[in-house]
Tab-separated table of C-alpha atoms in Angstrom:
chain	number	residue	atom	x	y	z
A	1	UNK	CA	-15.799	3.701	30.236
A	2	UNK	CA	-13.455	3.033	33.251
A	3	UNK	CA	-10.649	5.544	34.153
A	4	UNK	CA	-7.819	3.423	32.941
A	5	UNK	CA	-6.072	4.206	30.007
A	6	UNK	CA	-3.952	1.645	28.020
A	7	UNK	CA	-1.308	3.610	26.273
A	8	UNK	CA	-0.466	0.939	24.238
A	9	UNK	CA	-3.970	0.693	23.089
A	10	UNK	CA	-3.937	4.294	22.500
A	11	UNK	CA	-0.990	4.674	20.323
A	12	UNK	CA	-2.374	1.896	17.975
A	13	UNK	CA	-5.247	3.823	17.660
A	14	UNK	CA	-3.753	6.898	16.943
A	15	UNK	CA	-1.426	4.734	14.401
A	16	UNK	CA	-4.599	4.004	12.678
A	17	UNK	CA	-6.051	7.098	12.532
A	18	UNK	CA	-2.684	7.999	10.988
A	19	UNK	CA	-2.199	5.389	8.180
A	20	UNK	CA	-6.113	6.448	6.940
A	21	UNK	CA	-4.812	10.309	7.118
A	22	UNK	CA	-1.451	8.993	4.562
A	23	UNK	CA	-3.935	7.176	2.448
A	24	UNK	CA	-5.877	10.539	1.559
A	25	UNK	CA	-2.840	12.757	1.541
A	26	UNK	CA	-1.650	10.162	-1.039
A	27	UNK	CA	-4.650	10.334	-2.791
A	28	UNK	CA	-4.955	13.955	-3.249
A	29	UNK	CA	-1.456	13.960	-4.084
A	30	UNK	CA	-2.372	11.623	-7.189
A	31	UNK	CA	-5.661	13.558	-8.046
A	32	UNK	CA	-3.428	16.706	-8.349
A	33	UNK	CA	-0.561	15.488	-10.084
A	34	UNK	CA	-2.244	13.036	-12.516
A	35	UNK	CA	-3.594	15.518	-15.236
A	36	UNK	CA	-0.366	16.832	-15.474
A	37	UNK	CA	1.750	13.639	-15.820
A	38	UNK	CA	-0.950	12.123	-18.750
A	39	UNK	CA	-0.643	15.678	-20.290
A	40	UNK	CA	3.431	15.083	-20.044
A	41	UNK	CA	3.239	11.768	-21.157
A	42	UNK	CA	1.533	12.738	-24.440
A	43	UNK	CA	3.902	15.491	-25.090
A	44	UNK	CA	7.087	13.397	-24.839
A	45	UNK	CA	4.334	11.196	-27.399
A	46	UNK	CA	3.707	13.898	-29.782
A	47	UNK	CA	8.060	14.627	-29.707
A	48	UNK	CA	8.669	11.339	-30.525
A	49	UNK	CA	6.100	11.138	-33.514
A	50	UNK	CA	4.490	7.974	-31.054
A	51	UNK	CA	0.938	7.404	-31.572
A	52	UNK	CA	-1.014	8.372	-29.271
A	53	UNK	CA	-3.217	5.477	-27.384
A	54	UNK	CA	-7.143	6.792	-27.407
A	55	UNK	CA	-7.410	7.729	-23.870
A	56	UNK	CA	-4.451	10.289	-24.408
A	57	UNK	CA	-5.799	11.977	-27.511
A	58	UNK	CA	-9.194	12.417	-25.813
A	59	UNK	CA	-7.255	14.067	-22.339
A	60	UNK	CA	-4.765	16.034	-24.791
A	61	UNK	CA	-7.657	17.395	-26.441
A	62	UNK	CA	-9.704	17.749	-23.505
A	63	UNK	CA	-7.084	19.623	-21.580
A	64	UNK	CA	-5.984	21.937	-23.971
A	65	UNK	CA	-9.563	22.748	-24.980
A	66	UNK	CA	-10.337	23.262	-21.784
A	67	UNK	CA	-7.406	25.166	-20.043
A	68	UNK	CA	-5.032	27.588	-21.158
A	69	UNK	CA	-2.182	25.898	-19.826
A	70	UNK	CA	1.436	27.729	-20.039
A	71	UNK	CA	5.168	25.926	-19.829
A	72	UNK	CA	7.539	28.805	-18.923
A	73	UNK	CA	10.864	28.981	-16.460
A	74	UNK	CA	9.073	32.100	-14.944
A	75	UNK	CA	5.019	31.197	-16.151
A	76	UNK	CA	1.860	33.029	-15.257
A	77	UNK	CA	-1.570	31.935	-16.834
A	78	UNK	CA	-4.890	30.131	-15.982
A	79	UNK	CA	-2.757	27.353	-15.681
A	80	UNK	CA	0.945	27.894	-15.248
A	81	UNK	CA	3.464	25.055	-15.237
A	82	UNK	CA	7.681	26.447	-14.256
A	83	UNK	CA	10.217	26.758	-12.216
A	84	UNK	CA	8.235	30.000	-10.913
A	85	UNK	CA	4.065	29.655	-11.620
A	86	UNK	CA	1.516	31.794	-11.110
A	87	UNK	CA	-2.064	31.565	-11.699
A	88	UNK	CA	-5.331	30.103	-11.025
A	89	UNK	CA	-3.881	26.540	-11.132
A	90	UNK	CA	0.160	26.810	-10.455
A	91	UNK	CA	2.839	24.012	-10.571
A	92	UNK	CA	6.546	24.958	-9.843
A	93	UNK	CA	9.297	25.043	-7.380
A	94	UNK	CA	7.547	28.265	-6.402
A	95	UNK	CA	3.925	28.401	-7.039
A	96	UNK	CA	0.842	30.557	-6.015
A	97	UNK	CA	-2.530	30.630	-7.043
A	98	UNK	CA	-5.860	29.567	-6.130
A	99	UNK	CA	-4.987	25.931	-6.501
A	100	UNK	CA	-1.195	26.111	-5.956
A	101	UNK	CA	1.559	22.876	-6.256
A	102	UNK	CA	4.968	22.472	-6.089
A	103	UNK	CA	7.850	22.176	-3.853
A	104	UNK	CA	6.680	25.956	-2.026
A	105	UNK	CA	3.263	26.662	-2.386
A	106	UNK	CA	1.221	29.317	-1.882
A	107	UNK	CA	-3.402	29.362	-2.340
A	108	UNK	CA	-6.485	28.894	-1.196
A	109	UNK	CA	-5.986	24.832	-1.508
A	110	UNK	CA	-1.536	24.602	-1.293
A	111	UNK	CA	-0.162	21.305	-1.713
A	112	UNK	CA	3.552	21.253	-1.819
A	113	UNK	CA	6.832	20.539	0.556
A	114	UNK	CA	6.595	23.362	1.999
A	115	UNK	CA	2.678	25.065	1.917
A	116	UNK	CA	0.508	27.886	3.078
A	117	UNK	CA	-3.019	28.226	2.230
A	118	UNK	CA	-6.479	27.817	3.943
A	119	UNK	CA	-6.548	24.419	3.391
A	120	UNK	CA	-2.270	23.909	3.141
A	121	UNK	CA	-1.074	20.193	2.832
A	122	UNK	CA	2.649	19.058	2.695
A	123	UNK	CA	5.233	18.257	4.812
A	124	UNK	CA	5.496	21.942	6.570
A	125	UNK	CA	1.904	23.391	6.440
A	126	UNK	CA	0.564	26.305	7.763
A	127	UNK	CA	-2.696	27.071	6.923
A	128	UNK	CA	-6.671	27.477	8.593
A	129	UNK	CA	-6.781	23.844	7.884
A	130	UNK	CA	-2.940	22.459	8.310
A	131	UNK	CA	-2.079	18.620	7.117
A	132	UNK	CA	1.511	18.302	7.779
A	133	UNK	CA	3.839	15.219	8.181
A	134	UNK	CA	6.583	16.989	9.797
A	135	UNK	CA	5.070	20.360	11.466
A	136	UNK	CA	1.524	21.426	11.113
A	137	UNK	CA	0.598	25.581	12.166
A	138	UNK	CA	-3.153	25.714	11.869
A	139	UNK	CA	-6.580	26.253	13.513
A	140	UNK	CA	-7.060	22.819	12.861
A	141	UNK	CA	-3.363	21.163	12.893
A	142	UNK	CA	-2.827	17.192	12.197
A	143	UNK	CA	0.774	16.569	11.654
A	144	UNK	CA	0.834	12.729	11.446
A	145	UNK	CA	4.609	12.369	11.445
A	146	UNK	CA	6.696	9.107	10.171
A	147	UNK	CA	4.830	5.807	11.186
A	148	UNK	CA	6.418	2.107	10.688
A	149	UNK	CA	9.572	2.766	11.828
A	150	UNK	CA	11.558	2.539	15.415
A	151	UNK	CA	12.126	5.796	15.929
A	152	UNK	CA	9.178	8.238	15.094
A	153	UNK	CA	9.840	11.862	13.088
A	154	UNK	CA	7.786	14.591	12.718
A	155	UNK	CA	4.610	14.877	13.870
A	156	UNK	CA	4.603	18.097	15.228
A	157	UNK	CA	1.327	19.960	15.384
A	158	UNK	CA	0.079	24.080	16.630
A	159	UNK	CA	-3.336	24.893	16.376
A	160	UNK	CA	-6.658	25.404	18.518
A	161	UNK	CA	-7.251	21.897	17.557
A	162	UNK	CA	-3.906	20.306	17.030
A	163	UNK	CA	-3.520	16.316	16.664
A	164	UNK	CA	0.330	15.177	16.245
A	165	UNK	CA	2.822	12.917	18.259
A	166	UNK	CA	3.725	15.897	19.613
A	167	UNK	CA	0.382	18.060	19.536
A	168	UNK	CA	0.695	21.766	21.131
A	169	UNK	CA	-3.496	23.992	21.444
A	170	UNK	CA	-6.531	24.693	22.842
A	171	UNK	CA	-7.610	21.335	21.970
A	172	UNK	CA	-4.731	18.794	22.048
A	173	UNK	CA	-4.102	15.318	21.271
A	174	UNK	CA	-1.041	13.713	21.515
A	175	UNK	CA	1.081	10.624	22.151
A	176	UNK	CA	4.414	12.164	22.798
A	177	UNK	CA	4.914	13.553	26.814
A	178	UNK	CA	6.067	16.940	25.114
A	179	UNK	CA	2.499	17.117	23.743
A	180	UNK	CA	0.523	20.123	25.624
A	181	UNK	CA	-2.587	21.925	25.662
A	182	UNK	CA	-6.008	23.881	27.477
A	183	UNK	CA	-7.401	20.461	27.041
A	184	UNK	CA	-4.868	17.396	26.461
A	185	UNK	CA	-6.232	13.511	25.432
A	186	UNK	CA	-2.909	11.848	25.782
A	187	UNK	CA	-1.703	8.580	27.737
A	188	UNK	CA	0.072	11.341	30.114
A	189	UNK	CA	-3.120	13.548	31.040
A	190	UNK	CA	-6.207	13.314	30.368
A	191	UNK	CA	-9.215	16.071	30.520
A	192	UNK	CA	-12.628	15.223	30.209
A	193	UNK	CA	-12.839	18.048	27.510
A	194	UNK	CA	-10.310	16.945	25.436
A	195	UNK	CA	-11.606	13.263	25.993
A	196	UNK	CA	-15.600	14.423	24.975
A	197	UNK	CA	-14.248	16.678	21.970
A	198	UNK	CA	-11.854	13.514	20.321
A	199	UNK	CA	-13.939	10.985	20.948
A	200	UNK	CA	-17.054	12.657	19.462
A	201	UNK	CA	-15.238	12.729	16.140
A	202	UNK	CA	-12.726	10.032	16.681
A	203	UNK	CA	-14.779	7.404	17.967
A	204	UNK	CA	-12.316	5.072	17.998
A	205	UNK	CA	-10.878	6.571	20.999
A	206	UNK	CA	-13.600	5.114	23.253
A	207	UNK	CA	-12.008	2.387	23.217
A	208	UNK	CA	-8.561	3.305	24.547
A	209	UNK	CA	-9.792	2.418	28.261
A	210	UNK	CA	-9.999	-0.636	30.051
């Protein structure tokens, strides 16, 4: 490895990184929504007087076999769907549980717009494990911001190990020259500790230099 970093090179790869770290936030976005939208579907079904398709009658009676699920403006319950939820699995514009969704969220696992949880995903997250888009608060921040366009949003990350466009810890890696840390990898600065911590588990950061 030479001593000459290609910041071109190096915001591709962090791009990369980046469109992989979208791919499983949209993933885990479909895992916890999905139940929910077959179990929807198959109620607007059953109003209707529709026949159900197999697959839905073997999730409708699998999920309400299986969870006590509760539709309320204000809903608590193992599983509580409103505009307010509570419980061990909680959907709303306010939610908190153990596995918490919705617009704010509050849980162990939060997934939401807004989220706060040990392991917190949304746009704003703030968590011991924080996967943001816009702002990440964290021990271990990403915030991946807006990629494919011009003019890049977001992407602001806080944590002892913080990776963002604009990346602010202990342990830093950023793109952006108002990215800072102990340790920075970034095309601006470049300490060996942040260099031997990234590239031990994002290898693909090797190859960055010339």
């Amino acid at each position: 490895m030479s001593n000459t970093l290609n910041p071109e090179i190096f915001q591709k790869t962090f791009n990369k990184y980046v469109l992989k770290w979208h791919i499983l936030e949209a993933i885990l976005f479909i895992l916890a929504f999905f139940p929910f939208l077959v179990d929807g579907i198959a109620r607007i079904l059953d109003h209707y007087k529709i026949d159900f398709p197999p697959f839905f009658n073997v999730w409708h009676s699998w999920v309400y076999g299986l969870f006590d699920i509760t539709f309320a403006a204000i809903a608590t319950g193992i599983v509580s769907i409103g505009a307010v939820s509570f419980g061990v699995v909680s959907i709303g514009t306010v939610s908190c549980g153990i596995v918490s969704i919705g617009t704010v969220s509050f849980g162990i696992v939060s997934i939401g717009v807004v989220s706060c949880g040990i392991i917190s995903i949304g746009v704003v997250s703030i968590g011991v494990f924080a996967f943001g888009n816009a702002s990440a608060i964290g021990v271990i921040a990403i915030s991946t911001g807006s990629t494919g366009v011009k003019r890049r949003v977001g992407g602001n990350a806080y944590g002892i190990v913080s990776i963002g466009r604009r990346a602010n810890g202990l342990y830093s890696l950023s793109y952006d020259k108002k990215g800072n840390g102990v340790y920075l990898f970034s095309p601006e600065r470049q300490d060996i500790e942040a260099i031997t911590f990234f590239t031990r588990y994002l290898p693909k950061f090797k190859r960055v230099y010339e």
